[in-house]
PDB file of C-alpha atoms in Angstrom:
ATOM      1  CA  MET A   1       0.006  -0.072  -0.022  1.00 57.00           C
ATOM      2  CA  THR A   2       1.159   3.524  -0.758  1.00 62.00           C
ATOM      3  CA  ASN A   3      -0.020   6.997  -1.072  1.00 61.00           C
ATOM      4  CA  GLN A   4       2.637   7.940  -3.510  1.00 66.00           C
ATOM      5  CA  ALA A   5       2.681   7.656  -7.315  1.00 70.00           C
ATOM      6  CA  LEU A   6       4.427   4.474  -8.508  1.00 69.00           C
ATOM      7  CA  ASP A   7       6.746   4.194 -11.561  1.00 71.00           C
ATOM      8  CA  PRO A   8       5.237   2.446 -14.652  1.00 71.00           C
ATOM      9  CA  ALA A   9       6.936  -0.957 -14.005  1.00 72.00           C
ATOM     10  CA  ILE A  10       5.452  -1.192 -10.554  1.00 69.00           C
ATOM     11  CA  GLY A  11       2.185   0.384 -11.538  1.00 65.00           C
ATOM     12  CA  ASN A  12       1.554  -2.409 -14.045  1.00 69.00           C
ATOM     13  CA  ARG A  13       1.502  -4.941 -11.198  1.00 72.00           C
ATOM     14  CA  CYS A  14      -0.649  -3.193  -8.586  1.00 70.00           C
ATOM     15  CA  VAL A  15      -4.398  -2.827  -7.849  1.00 72.00           C
ATOM     16  CA  GLU A  16      -6.133   0.259  -7.001  1.00 70.00           C
ATOM     17  CA  VAL A  17      -8.608   0.108  -4.127  1.00 69.00           C
ATOM     18  CA  TYR A  18     -11.238   2.763  -3.581  1.00 69.00           C
ATOM     19  CA  MET A  19     -13.454   3.069  -0.602  1.00 70.00           C
ATOM     20  CA  ALA A  20     -17.061   4.380  -0.990  1.00 75.00           C
ATOM     21  CA  LYS A  21     -18.128   7.325   1.039  1.00 77.00           C
ATOM     22  CA  PRO A  22     -19.495   5.831   4.353  1.00 82.00           C
ATOM     23  CA  ARG A  23     -22.922   6.575   5.525  1.00 84.00           C
ATOM     24  CA  PRO A  24     -23.452   8.213   8.872  1.00 85.00           C
ATOM     25  CA  GLU A  25     -24.645   4.890  10.400  1.00 88.00           C
ATOM     26  CA  GLU A  26     -21.441   3.191   9.334  1.00 89.00           C
ATOM     27  CA  LEU A  27     -19.362   5.988  10.711  1.00 89.00           C
ATOM     28  CA  ALA A  28     -21.158   5.776  14.034  1.00 90.00           C
ATOM     29  CA  ASN A  29     -20.519   1.979  14.268  1.00 89.00           C
ATOM     30  CA  MET A  30     -16.838   2.512  13.373  1.00 89.00           C
ATOM     31  CA  CYS A  31     -16.433   5.245  16.008  1.00 88.00           C
ATOM     32  CA  ALA A  32     -18.163   3.291  18.666  1.00 88.00           C
ATOM     33  CA  GLY A  33     -15.812   0.462  18.021  1.00 88.00           C
ATOM     34  CA  ILE A  34     -12.844   2.787  18.308  1.00 87.00           C
ATOM     35  CA  LEU A  35     -14.156   4.045  21.545  1.00 85.00           C
ATOM     36  CA  HIS A  36     -14.854   0.712  23.146  1.00 83.00           C
ATOM     37  CA  LYS A  37     -14.223  -2.930  22.371  1.00 77.00           C
ATOM     38  CA  ASP A  38     -17.962  -3.745  22.866  1.00 76.00           C
ATOM     39  CA  SER A  39     -18.888  -1.000  20.368  1.00 74.00           C
ATOM     40  CA  MET A  40     -22.173   0.676  21.405  1.00 77.00           C
ATOM     41  CA  ASN A  41     -22.687  -1.723  24.432  1.00 81.00           C
ATOM     42  CA  GLY A  42     -19.585  -0.104  25.989  1.00 80.00           C
ATOM     43  CA  LEU A  43     -20.808   3.456  25.819  1.00 83.00           C
ATOM     44  CA  SER A  44     -22.705   5.346  28.282  1.00 84.00           C
ATOM     45  CA  ASP A  45     -26.256   6.582  27.532  1.00 87.00           C
ATOM     46  CA  THR A  46     -24.933  10.062  26.733  1.00 86.00           C
ATOM     47  CA  ALA A  47     -22.067   8.704  24.561  1.00 85.00           C
ATOM     48  CA  ARG A  48     -24.692   6.610  22.640  1.00 87.00           C
ATOM     49  CA  LYS A  49     -26.516   9.719  21.741  1.00 89.00           C
ATOM     50  CA  ILE A  50     -23.464  11.964  21.118  1.00 88.00           C
ATOM     51  CA  VAL A  51     -21.381   9.688  18.810  1.00 88.00           C
ATOM     52  CA  PRO A  52     -24.023   9.344  16.038  1.00 91.00           C
ATOM     53  CA  LEU A  53     -24.443  13.117  16.258  1.00 91.00           C
ATOM     54  CA  CYS A  54     -20.717  13.834  15.856  1.00 88.00           C
ATOM     55  CA  CYS A  55     -20.655  11.383  12.859  1.00 88.00           C
ATOM     56  CA  GLN A  56     -23.797  13.085  11.323  1.00 89.00           C
ATOM     57  CA  ALA A  57     -22.115  16.499  11.684  1.00 86.00           C
ATOM     58  CA  PHE A  58     -18.920  15.097  10.123  1.00 84.00           C
ATOM     59  CA  HIS A  59     -20.817  13.691   7.303  1.00 82.00           C
ATOM     60  CA  THR A  60     -22.685  16.934   6.701  1.00 82.00           C
ATOM     61  CA  LEU A  61     -19.438  18.896   6.811  1.00 78.00           C
ATOM     62  CA  LEU A  62     -17.712  16.824   4.156  1.00 75.00           C
ATOM     63  CA  GLY A  63     -20.816  15.747   2.319  1.00 71.00           C
ATOM     64  CA  PRO A  64     -20.866  18.287  -0.601  1.00 67.00           C
ATOM     65  CA  THR A  65     -17.281  18.057  -1.483  1.00 62.00           C
ATOM     66  CA  LYS A  66     -16.094  17.032  -5.010  1.00 60.00           C
ATOM     67  CA  LEU A  67     -12.619  16.131  -3.757  1.00 57.00           C
ATOM     68  CA  LYS A  68     -12.597  12.371  -3.168  1.00 58.00           C
ATOM     69  CA  HIS A  69      -9.270  12.483  -1.299  1.00 57.00           C
ATOM     70  CA  ARG A  70     -10.683  14.895   1.286  1.00 62.00           C
ATOM     71  CA  TRP A  71     -12.729  12.061   2.745  1.00 62.00           C
ATOM     72  CA  TRP A  72      -9.669   9.948   3.419  1.00 59.00           C
ATOM     73  CA  TYR A  73      -8.017  12.677   5.346  1.00 63.00           C
ATOM     74  CA  GLY A  74     -11.190  13.682   7.022  1.00 73.00           C
ATOM     75  CA  LEU A  75     -11.761  10.117   8.200  1.00 84.00           C
ATOM     76  CA  ARG A  76      -8.280   9.971   9.650  1.00 84.00           C
ATOM     77  CA  ASP A  77      -9.118  13.148  11.632  1.00 85.00           C
ATOM     78  CA  LEU A  78     -12.363  11.717  12.834  1.00 87.00           C
ATOM     79  CA  PHE A  79     -10.955   8.493  13.962  1.00 89.00           C
ATOM     80  CA  HIS A  80      -8.101  10.190  15.706  1.00 90.00           C
ATOM     81  CA  MET A  81     -10.604  12.374  17.541  1.00 89.00           C
ATOM     82  CA  MET A  82     -12.317   9.195  18.787  1.00 89.00           C
ATOM     83  CA  ARG A  83      -9.071   7.716  19.751  1.00 90.00           C
ATOM     84  CA  TYR A  84      -8.179  10.867  21.658  1.00 90.00           C
ATOM     85  CA  MET A  85     -11.602  10.643  23.476  1.00 88.00           C
ATOM     86  CA  ARG A  86     -10.961   7.053  24.403  1.00 86.00           C
ATOM     87  CA  ARG A  87      -7.412   7.923  25.805  1.00 88.00           C
ATOM     88  CA  ASN A  88      -8.441  10.894  27.762  1.00 88.00           C
ATOM     89  CA  GLN A  89     -11.533   9.482  29.593  1.00 81.00           C
ATOM     90  CA  PRO A  90     -12.418  11.212  32.901  1.00 72.00           C
ATOM     91  CA  GLY A  91     -11.355   8.901  35.705  1.00 62.00           C
ATOM     92  CA  GLY A  92      -8.907   6.696  33.794  1.00 63.00           C
ATOM     93  CA  ARG A  93      -8.897   4.135  31.065  1.00 67.00           C
ATOM     94  CA  GLU A  94     -10.001   0.907  32.625  1.00 71.00           C
ATOM     95  CA  PRO A  95     -10.918  -1.663  29.807  1.00 66.00           C
ATOM     96  CA  ASP A  96     -14.332  -2.600  30.969  1.00 69.00           C
ATOM     97  CA  LYS A  97     -15.456   0.892  32.076  1.00 75.00           C
ATOM     98  CA  LEU A  98     -18.200   2.580  30.235  1.00 79.00           C
ATOM     99  CA  ILE A  99     -17.035   5.312  27.960  1.00 80.00           C
ATOM    100  CA  GLU A 100     -18.200   8.748  29.189  1.00 83.00           C
ATOM    101  CA  VAL A 101     -18.223  11.659  26.716  1.00 83.00           C
ATOM    102  CA  THR A 102     -18.333  15.140  28.313  1.00 85.00           C
ATOM    103  CA  PRO A 103     -18.653  18.462  26.502  1.00 86.00           C
ATOM    104  CA  GLU A 104     -15.100  19.423  27.598  1.00 89.00           C
ATOM    105  CA  LEU A 105     -13.668  16.196  26.200  1.00 89.00           C
ATOM    106  CA  ILE A 106     -15.487  16.807  22.837  1.00 88.00           C
ATOM    107  CA  ALA A 107     -14.265  20.406  22.671  1.00 89.00           C
ATOM    108  CA  HIS A 108     -10.680  19.398  23.523  1.00 90.00           C
ATOM    109  CA  SER A 109     -10.629  16.568  20.897  1.00 90.00           C
ATOM    110  CA  LEU A 110     -12.044  18.787  18.246  1.00 87.00           C
ATOM    111  CA  GLU A 111      -9.451  21.457  18.886  1.00 88.00           C
ATOM    112  CA  ARG A 112      -6.623  18.803  19.008  1.00 88.00           C
ATOM    113  CA  ASN A 113      -7.685  16.869  15.793  1.00 83.00           C
ATOM    114  CA  PHE A 114      -9.499  19.469  13.670  1.00 76.00           C
ATOM    115  CA  ASN A 115      -7.310  22.540  14.549  1.00 71.00           C
ATOM    116  CA  GLY A 116     -10.178  24.176  16.416  1.00 58.00           C
ATOM    117  CA  GLN A 117     -12.209  24.426  13.210  1.00 50.00           C
TER     118      GLN A 117
END
């Protein structure tokens, strides 16, 4: 796998893989899996409501773009935001603990991963 252009000799022996733009529901499932190993079952009631809303906002933000590569980088930022929220849980990172999402945690993770935009 590479993100760089290949020379013609190597390019003749490779396969290009494209990913379709994910739906908000798919994004929510991926993000829940990043936050907790049990996906939605490992999230608090508040987090179960907030994660799909974050994914819907992200989908709306990048929805009308004509640049297909923008989605790749945007997904990376979204997933890193979720990882940041998982790592910086209030009260520690116990594996079986329910994931809590606070407004402060969301604001800090947005600033950290989306440059405050």
